[in-house]
mmCIF file of C-alpha atoms in Angstrom:
data_model
loop_
_atom_site.group_PDB
_atom_site.id
_atom_site.type_symbol
_atom_site.label_atom_id
_atom_site.label_comp_id
_atom_site.label_asym_id
_atom_site.label_seq_id
_atom_site.Cartn_x
_atom_site.Cartn_y
_atom_site.Cartn_z
ATOM 1 C CA MET C 1 2.062 -68.222 3.947
ATOM 2 C CA ARG C 2 -0.246 -68.093 6.981
ATOM 3 C CA PHE C 3 2.498 -68.393 9.574
ATOM 4 C CA MET C 4 4.821 -65.773 8.163
ATOM 5 C CA SER C 5 2.113 -63.159 7.841
ATOM 6 C CA SER C 6 2.088 -62.819 11.608
ATOM 7 C CA GLY C 7 5.575 -64.063 12.432
ATOM 8 C CA PRO C 8 7.598 -60.934 13.285
ATOM 9 C CA SER C 9 4.822 -59.193 15.214
ATOM 10 C CA ALA C 10 4.033 -62.387 17.110
ATOM 11 C CA PHE C 11 7.683 -62.698 18.059
ATOM 12 C CA LEU C 12 7.964 -59.152 19.363
ATOM 13 C CA VAL C 13 4.745 -59.229 21.368
ATOM 14 C CA SER C 14 5.247 -62.702 22.833
ATOM 15 C CA ALA C 15 8.920 -62.189 23.582
ATOM 16 C CA ALA C 16 8.174 -58.930 25.361
ATOM 17 C CA VAL C 17 5.688 -60.767 27.543
ATOM 18 C CA ALA C 18 8.269 -63.465 28.226
ATOM 19 C CA LEU C 19 10.783 -60.903 29.455
ATOM 20 C CA ALA C 20 8.355 -59.152 31.791
ATOM 21 C CA GLY C 21 7.458 -60.490 35.211
ATOM 22 C CA CYS C 22 8.551 -63.466 37.268
ATOM 23 C CA SER C 23 8.243 -67.120 36.367
ATOM 24 C CA PRO C 24 5.393 -68.891 38.173
ATOM 25 C CA ASN C 25 7.550 -72.020 38.260
ATOM 26 C CA ALA C 26 10.334 -70.469 40.303
ATOM 27 C CA ASP C 27 11.066 -72.415 43.463
ATOM 28 C CA SER C 28 13.280 -71.044 46.233
ATOM 29 C CA GLU C 29 14.931 -72.831 49.101
ATOM 30 C CA SER C 30 18.084 -72.859 51.152
ATOM 31 C CA SER C 31 21.183 -74.313 49.487
ATOM 32 C CA ASP C 32 22.674 -77.494 50.910
ATOM 33 C CA ALA C 33 25.839 -75.848 52.175
ATOM 34 C CA ALA C 34 26.589 -72.456 53.735
ATOM 35 C CA PRO C 35 28.612 -70.126 51.511
ATOM 36 C CA GLU C 36 32.064 -68.803 52.197
ATOM 37 C CA ALA C 37 31.892 -65.601 54.210
ATOM 38 C CA ALA C 38 31.457 -62.333 52.354
ATOM 39 C CA LEU C 39 31.876 -63.523 48.776
ATOM 40 C CA ALA C 40 32.429 -60.382 46.724
ATOM 41 C CA VAL C 41 32.014 -59.548 43.087
ATOM 42 C CA GLU C 42 35.770 -59.656 42.682
ATOM 43 C CA ASP C 43 35.728 -63.392 43.488
ATOM 44 C CA ALA C 44 34.359 -64.052 40.019
ATOM 45 C CA GLU C 45 37.394 -62.429 38.439
ATOM 46 C CA LYS C 46 40.107 -64.617 39.963
ATOM 47 C CA ALA C 47 42.433 -65.898 37.319
ATOM 48 C CA GLN C 48 42.229 -69.601 36.534
ATOM 49 C CA THR C 49 44.295 -71.549 34.043
ATOM 50 C CA ASP C 50 42.248 -72.630 31.023
ATOM 51 C CA THR C 51 43.993 -74.404 28.145
ATOM 52 C CA GLY C 52 47.226 -72.532 28.733
ATOM 53 C CA ARG C 53 45.770 -69.069 29.322
ATOM 54 C CA SER C 54 43.964 -67.140 32.031
ATOM 55 C CA LYS C 55 40.254 -67.836 32.205
ATOM 56 C CA ASN C 56 39.734 -64.098 32.482
ATOM 57 C CA ASP C 57 40.976 -63.771 28.900
ATOM 58 C CA LEU C 58 37.789 -65.534 27.823
ATOM 59 C CA PHE C 59 35.577 -62.717 29.163
ATOM 60 C CA VAL C 60 34.744 -59.134 28.243
ATOM 61 C CA SER C 61 32.835 -56.292 29.875
ATOM 62 C CA GLY C 62 29.200 -56.077 28.862
ATOM 63 C CA PRO C 63 27.235 -52.983 27.799
ATOM 64 C CA GLU C 64 26.441 -50.067 30.084
ATOM 65 C CA ARG C 65 23.592 -50.922 32.408
ATOM 66 C CA SER C 66 20.271 -49.129 32.742
ATOM 67 C CA GLY C 67 16.654 -49.873 33.528
ATOM 68 C CA GLN C 68 15.086 -52.773 35.393
ATOM 69 C CA LEU C 69 14.607 -56.465 34.626
ATOM 70 C CA ASP C 70 12.082 -58.730 36.366
ATOM 71 C CA LEU C 71 13.669 -62.162 36.199
ATOM 72 C CA ASN C 72 11.835 -65.151 34.733
ATOM 73 C CA ALA C 73 12.811 -68.501 33.224
ATOM 74 C CA THR C 74 13.340 -67.059 29.750
ATOM 75 C CA ASN C 75 15.494 -64.025 30.473
ATOM 76 C CA LEU C 76 17.448 -65.986 33.102
ATOM 77 C CA ALA C 77 18.436 -68.372 30.302
ATOM 78 C CA TYR C 78 19.610 -65.407 28.208
ATOM 79 C CA LEU C 79 21.576 -64.064 31.169
ATOM 80 C CA TYR C 80 23.106 -67.445 31.970
ATOM 81 C CA HIS C 81 24.263 -68.285 28.443
ATOM 82 C CA ARG C 82 25.692 -64.810 27.841
ATOM 83 C CA MET C 83 27.577 -64.736 31.147
ATOM 84 C CA SER C 84 28.806 -68.334 31.103
ATOM 85 C CA GLY C 85 29.405 -68.855 27.386
ATOM 86 C CA GLU C 86 27.685 -72.253 27.327
ATOM 87 C CA PRO C 87 26.557 -73.139 23.776
ATOM 88 C CA ALA C 88 22.898 -72.225 23.319
ATOM 89 C CA SER C 89 20.154 -73.988 21.362
ATOM 90 C CA LEU C 90 19.758 -70.756 19.456
ATOM 91 C CA ALA C 91 17.023 -71.608 16.944
ATOM 92 C CA ARG C 92 15.031 -73.488 19.577
ATOM 93 C CA MET C 93 15.313 -70.601 22.042
ATOM 94 C CA MET C 94 13.918 -68.264 19.389
ATOM 95 C CA THR C 95 10.889 -70.462 18.678
ATOM 96 C CA LYS C 96 10.021 -72.647 21.704
ATOM 97 C CA PRO C 97 8.910 -69.861 24.133
ATOM 98 C CA LEU C 98 6.549 -68.560 21.430
ATOM 99 C CA GLY C 99 5.091 -71.969 20.615
ATOM 100 C CA MET C 100 6.018 -71.490 16.962
ATOM 101 C CA ARG C 101 5.155 -74.190 14.422
ATOM 102 C CA PHE C 102 6.261 -74.127 10.790
ATOM 103 C CA ASP C 103 4.802 -75.508 7.580
ATOM 104 C CA ASP C 104 8.245 -76.349 6.248
ATOM 105 C CA GLU C 105 11.965 -75.639 6.619
ATOM 106 C CA PHE C 106 11.702 -72.590 4.351
ATOM 107 C CA ALA C 107 9.266 -70.941 6.772
ATOM 108 C CA ARG C 108 11.401 -71.831 9.792
ATOM 109 C CA ARG C 109 14.570 -70.394 8.290
ATOM 110 C CA ARG C 110 12.740 -67.272 7.144
ATOM 111 C CA PHE C 111 11.416 -66.691 10.659
ATOM 112 C CA LEU C 112 14.897 -67.030 12.173
ATOM 113 C CA GLU C 113 16.386 -64.642 9.625
ATOM 114 C CA GLU C 114 13.685 -61.981 9.915
ATOM 115 C CA ASN C 115 13.515 -62.012 13.714
ATOM 116 C CA PHE C 116 17.131 -62.572 14.701
ATOM 117 C CA ASP C 117 17.917 -58.907 15.413
ATOM 118 C CA GLU C 118 14.849 -58.520 17.628
ATOM 119 C CA PHE C 119 15.793 -61.658 19.524
ATOM 120 C CA THR C 120 19.348 -60.474 20.166
ATOM 121 C CA ASP C 121 17.937 -57.149 21.399
ATOM 122 C CA LEU C 122 16.092 -59.119 24.082
ATOM 123 C CA VAL C 123 19.307 -60.918 25.009
ATOM 124 C CA ASP C 124 21.121 -57.577 25.245
ATOM 125 C CA GLU C 125 18.397 -56.226 27.542
ATOM 126 C CA ALA C 126 18.833 -59.231 29.812
ATOM 127 C CA VAL C 127 22.529 -58.485 30.370
ATOM 128 C CA ALA C 128 22.297 -54.695 30.575
ATOM 129 C CA ALA C 129 19.789 -53.996 33.358
ATOM 130 C CA GLN C 130 20.829 -51.683 36.166
ATOM 131 C CA THR C 131 18.402 -53.327 38.594
ATOM 132 C CA TYR C 132 17.664 -57.064 38.588
ATOM 133 C CA LEU C 133 14.605 -58.227 40.526
ATOM 134 C CA VAL C 134 13.189 -61.633 41.371
ATOM 135 C CA GLU C 135 10.010 -62.282 43.342
ATOM 136 C CA LEU C 136 9.910 -65.043 45.956
ATOM 137 C CA LYS C 137 7.261 -66.326 48.317
ATOM 138 C CA GLY C 138 7.808 -65.945 52.052
ATOM 139 C CA ARG C 139 6.126 -65.855 55.416
ATOM 140 C CA LEU C 140 6.388 -63.644 58.487
ATOM 141 C CA GLU C 141 7.119 -65.716 61.581
ATOM 142 C CA ASP C 142 5.931 -64.846 65.094
ATOM 143 C CA TYR C 143 6.854 -61.337 66.201
ATOM 144 C CA ASP C 144 10.111 -61.206 68.163
ATOM 145 C CA PHE C 145 9.544 -58.791 71.059
ATOM 146 C CA ASP C 146 13.199 -58.848 72.106
ATOM 147 C CA ARG C 147 14.528 -57.889 68.670
ATOM 148 C CA GLU C 148 11.393 -55.932 67.728
ATOM 149 C CA GLY C 149 10.616 -57.332 64.337
ATOM 150 C CA PHE C 150 9.448 -60.278 62.246
ATOM 151 C CA PRO C 151 11.790 -63.111 61.239
ATOM 152 C CA ILE C 152 11.135 -63.969 57.579
ATOM 153 C CA HIS C 153 10.869 -67.560 56.431
ATOM 154 C CA GLY C 154 11.988 -67.963 52.825
ATOM 155 C CA LEU C 155 15.319 -66.129 52.950
ATOM 156 C CA PHE C 156 18.480 -68.049 53.779
ATOM 157 C CA ASP C 157 22.215 -67.386 53.843
ATOM 158 C CA ARG C 158 22.214 -68.586 50.246
ATOM 159 C CA THR C 159 18.754 -68.721 48.701
ATOM 160 C CA MET C 160 18.422 -70.953 45.633
ATOM 161 C CA VAL C 161 15.684 -70.216 43.096
ATOM 162 C CA SER C 162 15.119 -72.953 40.497
ATOM 163 C CA PHE C 163 13.721 -72.503 36.984
ATOM 164 C CA SER C 164 12.787 -75.067 34.353
ATOM 165 C CA ALA C 165 14.959 -74.968 31.234
ATOM 166 C CA SER C 166 12.080 -76.039 28.986
ATOM 167 C CA GLU C 167 10.310 -72.664 29.153
ATOM 168 C CA SER C 168 13.221 -70.893 27.478
ATOM 169 C CA GLY C 169 13.875 -73.581 24.873
ATOM 170 C CA SER C 170 17.415 -74.066 26.169
ATOM 171 C CA GLU C 171 18.437 -77.733 26.017
ATOM 172 C CA GLY C 172 20.352 -79.154 28.955
ATOM 173 C CA LEU C 173 20.342 -78.801 32.714
ATOM 174 C CA ASP C 174 17.691 -76.758 34.514
ATOM 175 C CA PHE C 175 18.587 -73.264 35.725
ATOM 176 C CA ALA C 176 19.064 -71.786 39.184
ATOM 177 C CA LEU C 177 19.650 -68.351 40.662
ATOM 178 C CA ALA C 178 21.925 -68.429 43.728
ATOM 179 C CA LEU C 179 21.165 -65.356 45.844
ATOM 180 C CA GLU C 180 23.984 -64.761 48.303
ATOM 181 C CA GLY C 181 23.567 -62.434 51.277
ATOM 182 C CA THR C 182 19.806 -62.862 51.668
ATOM 183 C CA GLY C 183 20.303 -64.259 55.173
ATOM 184 C CA GLU C 184 21.351 -60.781 56.300
ATOM 185 C CA MET C 185 17.920 -59.526 55.254
ATOM 186 C CA SER C 186 15.756 -62.235 56.816
ATOM 187 C CA PHE C 187 14.521 -60.006 59.656
ATOM 188 C CA LEU C 188 12.028 -57.148 59.230
ATOM 189 C CA PRO C 189 12.410 -54.527 62.013
ATOM 190 C CA MET C 190 9.103 -53.122 63.252
ATOM 191 C CA SER C 191 7.862 -51.508 66.434
ATOM 192 C CA PRO C 192 5.329 -53.439 68.552
ATOM 193 C CA GLU C 193 2.662 -50.865 67.730
ATOM 194 C CA GLU C 194 3.198 -51.180 63.987
ATOM 195 C CA ALA C 195 3.371 -54.962 64.246
ATOM 196 C CA GLU C 196 0.054 -55.112 66.093
ATOM 197 C CA SER C 197 -1.597 -52.898 63.484
ATOM 198 C CA LEU C 198 -0.179 -55.062 60.698
ATOM 199 C CA SER C 199 -1.334 -58.283 62.344
ATOM 200 C CA ASN C 200 -4.852 -56.915 62.751
ATOM 201 C CA SER C 201 -5.048 -55.789 59.119
ATOM 202 C CA GLN C 202 -3.683 -58.939 57.460
ATOM 203 C CA ASN C 203 -5.553 -62.224 57.130
ATOM 204 C CA SER C 204 -2.381 -64.113 56.295
ATOM 205 C CA ARG C 205 1.273 -63.989 57.190
ATOM 206 C CA SER C 206 2.225 -64.985 53.662
ATOM 207 C CA VAL C 207 4.211 -62.277 51.884
ATOM 208 C CA ASP C 208 5.899 -61.625 48.555
ATOM 209 C CA LEU C 209 9.617 -60.891 48.682
ATOM 210 C CA GLU C 210 11.025 -58.705 45.908
ATOM 211 C CA VAL C 211 14.781 -59.261 45.943
ATOM 212 C CA ALA C 212 17.157 -56.894 44.131
ATOM 213 C CA PHE C 213 20.509 -58.396 43.162
ATOM 214 C CA THR C 214 23.664 -58.054 41.084
ATOM 215 C CA PRO C 215 24.642 -61.011 38.830
ATOM 216 C CA ILE C 216 28.266 -62.063 39.395
ATOM 217 C CA GLU C 217 29.076 -65.168 37.338
ATOM 218 C CA ALA C 218 27.480 -68.236 35.797
ATOM 219 C CA GLY C 219 28.304 -71.914 35.406
ATOM 220 C CA TRP C 220 27.355 -75.365 36.661
ATOM 221 C CA GLU C 221 26.750 -76.075 40.321
ATOM 222 C CA LYS C 222 25.441 -79.028 42.282
ATOM 223 C CA VAL C 223 22.067 -78.163 43.822
ATOM 224 C CA ARG C 224 20.792 -80.879 46.136
ATOM 225 C CA SER C 225 21.156 -84.117 44.125
ATOM 226 C CA ASP C 226 21.201 -82.492 40.670
ATOM 227 C CA GLN C 227 23.517 -80.252 38.721
ATOM 228 C CA GLN C 228 21.954 -76.976 37.603
ATOM 229 C CA ARG C 229 23.096 -74.155 35.371
ATOM 230 C CA THR C 230 23.483 -71.425 37.931
ATOM 231 C CA VAL C 231 23.774 -67.646 37.939
ATOM 232 C CA ARG C 232 25.506 -66.594 41.143
ATOM 233 C CA ALA C 233 24.324 -63.207 42.405
ATOM 234 C CA GLU C 234 24.704 -60.872 45.371
ATOM 235 C CA ALA C 235 21.436 -59.636 46.896
ATOM 236 C CA TYR C 236 21.342 -56.143 48.364
ATOM 237 C CA ARG C 237 17.678 -55.251 48.981
ATOM 238 C CA VAL C 238 14.421 -56.994 49.882
ATOM 239 C CA ARG C 239 10.991 -55.383 49.652
ATOM 240 C CA VAL C 240 8.391 -57.176 51.747
ATOM 241 C CA LEU C 241 4.934 -56.955 50.182
ATOM 242 C CA SER C 242 1.516 -58.142 51.245
ATOM 243 C CA ARG C 243 -0.204 -60.519 48.855
ATOM 244 C CA ASP C 244 -2.330 -57.620 47.598
ATOM 245 C CA GLY C 245 0.829 -55.722 46.610
ATOM 246 C CA ASN C 246 1.122 -53.205 49.448
ATOM 247 C CA GLU C 247 4.631 -52.588 50.755
ATOM 248 C CA ILE C 248 5.134 -53.683 54.359
ATOM 249 C CA GLY C 249 8.799 -52.736 54.620
ATOM 250 C CA THR C 250 12.197 -52.683 52.929
ATOM 251 C CA ILE C 251 15.410 -54.284 54.154
ATOM 252 C CA THR C 252 18.867 -53.437 52.827
ATOM 253 C CA SER C 253 22.199 -55.157 53.378
ATOM 254 C CA ASP C 254 25.708 -53.764 53.670
ATOM 255 C CA ALA C 255 26.330 -54.811 50.067
ATOM 256 C CA GLN C 256 26.077 -51.997 47.548
ATOM 257 C CA PRO C 257 24.548 -52.432 44.088
ATOM 258 C CA SER C 258 27.236 -52.467 41.426
ATOM 259 C CA ASN C 259 27.126 -50.074 38.478
ATOM 260 C CA ALA C 260 29.861 -51.942 36.608
ATOM 261 C CA PRO C 261 29.027 -53.762 33.363
ATOM 262 C CA LEU C 262 28.455 -57.489 33.749
ATOM 263 C CA ARG C 263 31.233 -59.944 32.944
ATOM 264 C CA LEU C 264 30.227 -61.677 29.699
ATOM 265 C CA TYR C 265 31.785 -64.523 27.752
ATOM 266 C CA ALA C 266 33.730 -63.154 24.792
ATOM 267 C CA ASP C 267 32.510 -65.805 22.331
ATOM 268 C CA ASN C 268 28.823 -64.877 22.206
ATOM 269 C CA PRO C 269 26.636 -68.048 22.202
ATOM 270 C CA PHE C 270 23.912 -65.991 20.492
ATOM 271 C CA ALA C 271 26.027 -64.916 17.509
ATOM 272 C CA LYS C 272 24.215 -65.435 14.217
ATOM 273 C CA ALA C 273 26.862 -67.897 13.036
ATOM 274 C CA LYS C 274 25.734 -70.224 15.847
ATOM 275 C CA LEU C 275 22.464 -70.843 13.983
ATOM 276 C CA THR C 276 24.363 -73.320 11.811
ATOM 277 C CA ASN C 277 24.221 -76.989 12.773
ATOM 278 C CA PRO C 278 27.726 -78.301 13.589
ATOM 279 C CA TRP C 279 26.549 -81.924 13.369
ATOM 280 C CA SER C 280 25.832 -81.510 9.654
ATOM 281 C CA ALA C 281 28.782 -79.254 8.762
ATOM 282 C CA ASP C 282 31.230 -80.234 6.017
ATOM 283 C CA ASN C 283 33.838 -81.042 8.656
ATOM 284 C CA ALA C 284 31.324 -82.064 11.313
ATOM 285 C CA PRO C 285 33.696 -83.657 13.883
ATOM 286 C CA GLU C 286 35.848 -80.535 14.215
ATOM 287 C CA ALA C 287 32.782 -78.286 14.074
ATOM 288 C CA VAL C 288 31.226 -80.186 16.999
ATOM 289 C CA LEU C 289 34.473 -80.061 18.996
ATOM 290 C CA ASP C 290 34.697 -76.317 18.375
ATOM 291 C CA ARG C 291 31.052 -75.633 19.269
ATOM 292 C CA TYR C 292 31.182 -77.645 22.492
ATOM 293 C CA ALA C 293 34.709 -76.700 23.608
ATOM 294 C CA TRP C 294 33.064 -74.863 26.514
ATOM 295 C CA ILE C 295 31.932 -78.213 27.932
ATOM 296 C CA ILE C 296 34.856 -80.352 26.784
ATOM 297 C CA ASP C 297 37.430 -77.942 28.284
ATOM 298 C CA GLU C 298 35.428 -77.668 31.543
ATOM 299 C CA ARG C 299 34.870 -73.939 31.216
ATOM 300 C CA TRP C 300 31.625 -74.452 33.145
ATOM 301 C CA GLN C 301 33.539 -74.327 36.446
ATOM 302 C CA MET C 302 32.847 -71.215 38.527
ATOM 303 C CA SER C 303 35.261 -69.654 41.018
ATOM 304 C CA ASN C 304 33.433 -71.430 43.858
ATOM 305 C CA TYR C 305 33.904 -74.803 42.113
ATOM 306 C CA SER C 306 34.051 -77.739 44.520
ATOM 307 C CA ASP C 307 34.855 -81.414 44.163
ATOM 308 C CA GLY C 308 31.138 -82.172 44.123
ATOM 309 C CA ASP C 309 30.674 -80.245 40.884
ATOM 310 C CA LYS C 310 31.874 -82.920 38.476
ATOM 311 C CA PHE C 311 31.336 -82.940 34.726
ATOM 312 C CA ASP C 312 30.833 -86.694 34.557
ATOM 313 C CA GLU C 313 28.496 -86.531 37.556
ATOM 314 C CA ALA C 314 26.436 -83.826 35.888
ATOM 315 C CA MET C 315 26.178 -85.839 32.720
ATOM 316 C CA SER C 316 25.235 -89.062 34.510
ATOM 317 C CA LEU C 317 22.606 -87.280 36.612
ATOM 318 C CA ASN C 318 20.648 -85.263 34.102
ATOM 319 C CA GLY C 319 22.787 -83.724 31.387
ATOM 320 C CA SER C 320 22.841 -86.358 28.667
ATOM 321 C CA SER C 321 22.081 -89.610 30.430
ATOM 322 C CA ALA C 322 19.826 -92.192 28.802
ATOM 323 C CA GLY C 323 16.950 -90.979 30.947
ATOM 324 C CA GLY C 324 17.338 -87.413 29.697
ATOM 325 C CA CYS C 325 17.562 -88.570 26.081
ATOM 326 C CA VAL C 326 14.495 -90.794 26.403
ATOM 327 C CA ASP C 327 12.513 -88.021 28.089
ATOM 328 C CA GLN C 328 13.289 -85.647 25.248
ATOM 329 C CA PHE C 329 13.078 -87.888 22.189
ATOM 330 C CA GLY C 330 11.371 -91.128 23.224
ATOM 331 C CA TYR C 331 13.012 -94.539 23.509
ATOM 332 C CA SER C 332 13.229 -95.485 19.828
ATOM 333 C CA GLU C 333 14.536 -92.109 18.673
ATOM 334 C CA CYS C 334 16.979 -91.952 21.574
ATOM 335 C CA GLN C 335 18.328 -95.389 20.666
ATOM 336 C CA ARG C 336 18.829 -94.248 17.069
ATOM 337 C CA ILE C 337 20.627 -91.058 18.126
ATOM 338 C CA SER C 338 22.859 -92.964 20.559
ATOM 339 C CA GLU C 339 23.905 -95.432 17.863
ATOM 340 C CA ARG C 340 24.569 -92.630 15.380
ATOM 341 C CA ARG C 341 26.582 -90.762 18.003
ATOM 342 C CA SER C 342 28.822 -93.808 18.479
ATOM 343 C CA ASP C 343 29.431 -93.866 14.726
ATOM 344 C CA PHE C 344 30.129 -90.128 14.805
ATOM 345 C CA ILE C 345 32.756 -90.569 17.538
ATOM 346 C CA ALA C 346 34.513 -93.230 15.475
ATOM 347 C CA ARG C 347 34.454 -90.879 12.492
ATOM 348 C CA CYS C 348 35.861 -88.118 14.669
ATOM 349 C CA THR C 349 38.860 -90.167 15.834
ATOM 350 C CA GLN C 350 39.680 -91.005 12.226
ATOM 351 C CA SER C 351 39.437 -87.488 10.815
ATOM 352 C CA VAL C 352 40.603 -84.875 13.338
ATOM 353 C CA PRO C 353 44.253 -83.943 13.975
ATOM 354 C CA GLU C 354 46.122 -86.143 16.430
ATOM 355 C CA HIS C 355 46.043 -83.591 19.261
ATOM 356 C CA ARG C 356 42.211 -83.509 19.149
ATOM 357 C CA LYS C 357 41.503 -87.230 19.006
ATOM 358 C CA ARG C 358 41.145 -87.506 22.776
ATOM 359 C CA ASP C 359 38.427 -84.855 22.730
ATOM 360 C CA CYS C 360 36.371 -87.038 20.396
ATOM 361 C CA TYR C 361 35.556 -89.355 23.284
ATOM 362 C CA SER C 362 34.082 -86.422 25.229
ATOM 363 C CA ILE C 363 31.332 -86.253 22.607
ATOM 364 C CA ARG C 364 29.633 -89.246 24.224
ATOM 365 C CA SER C 365 28.847 -87.065 27.257
ATOM 366 C CA LEU C 366 27.503 -83.999 25.452
ATOM 367 C CA PRO C 367 23.860 -83.035 26.031
ATOM 368 C CA TYR C 368 21.499 -84.415 23.395
ATOM 369 C CA THR C 369 19.988 -81.669 21.253
ATOM 370 C CA ARG C 370 17.464 -81.338 18.466
ATOM 371 C CA GLN C 371 20.254 -80.230 16.116
ATOM 372 C CA GLU C 372 22.035 -83.545 16.619
ATOM 373 C CA ALA C 373 18.818 -85.523 16.203
ATOM 374 C CA ASP C 374 18.047 -83.719 12.941
ATOM 375 C CA ALA C 375 21.548 -84.222 11.531
ATOM 376 C CA LEU C 376 22.446 -87.806 12.435
#
């Protein structure tokens, strides 16, 4: 078969490219609200009650960390799903970034089987880096002679970097990286003599900002008017580079990079068993409730959860609203899926144990996925 003759090698080469470098679609800006002062890594480990047990019981320590990862839309999705535990569109995330097309279902399933281990290696790399880097765009403001240095536009107390979810193949809300502590590094000290030399040698004040950070936790957060799937991180170093790649200076904060393993969700969303389609399982209603318990039980809440971060608000804005369904599947197909989902909910209430019947109604707010469209 033409496709399968180049499948595994195409996956490895293309996926390696996807993991390297920064996403050109990243967009950074200040968050709407100032953060609480000095949020530390330990904040993410505060115990919260979750279905009768501590939320911390749902998490485990990740692998030992080494090496460097340049963040982009694809590996941020890996990092987010593994840290948060949100169900992942596993098959789609293996194929969409590579632009894979299949002659038939046999070829698709064969590709997933033969390349699954390589894919999970990429996920493991995304959660095991010692140094995480993201590149932002910035600008040096007018030289401050009193403070002797350049204020930097582009770094805020809490700098939000947005990424499209479509690049990674993950279905649902778009992604964001919340860099806390960058405001402390928004000033580049420099003597007047050095500043004059720099100004004379540069045609533009535009700079690249290479931010080093430590991921802390992941979940949903309201960003401007939309909910986004957010990785909260603590920044500790900024390298200021000219547009031709020459280093202008480095700024460090009081925060120290952490060597500790990342805090990962115990139930791995990228486990091979998650390749199965719960919507077409023998006991589909319970399989769907089990797969999406993360959303139904509101495990998406982070430790900095606020009243503005509402599940129903997220769903009505862009999670599984009619607009999101139509954008993904088209009006006619969306109408079909919506009608079938209503039938599925009725089937759920009639078949699951009494204590789970209430959860059946939460299905109406789940994100629409290709798995559901294929099954219903």
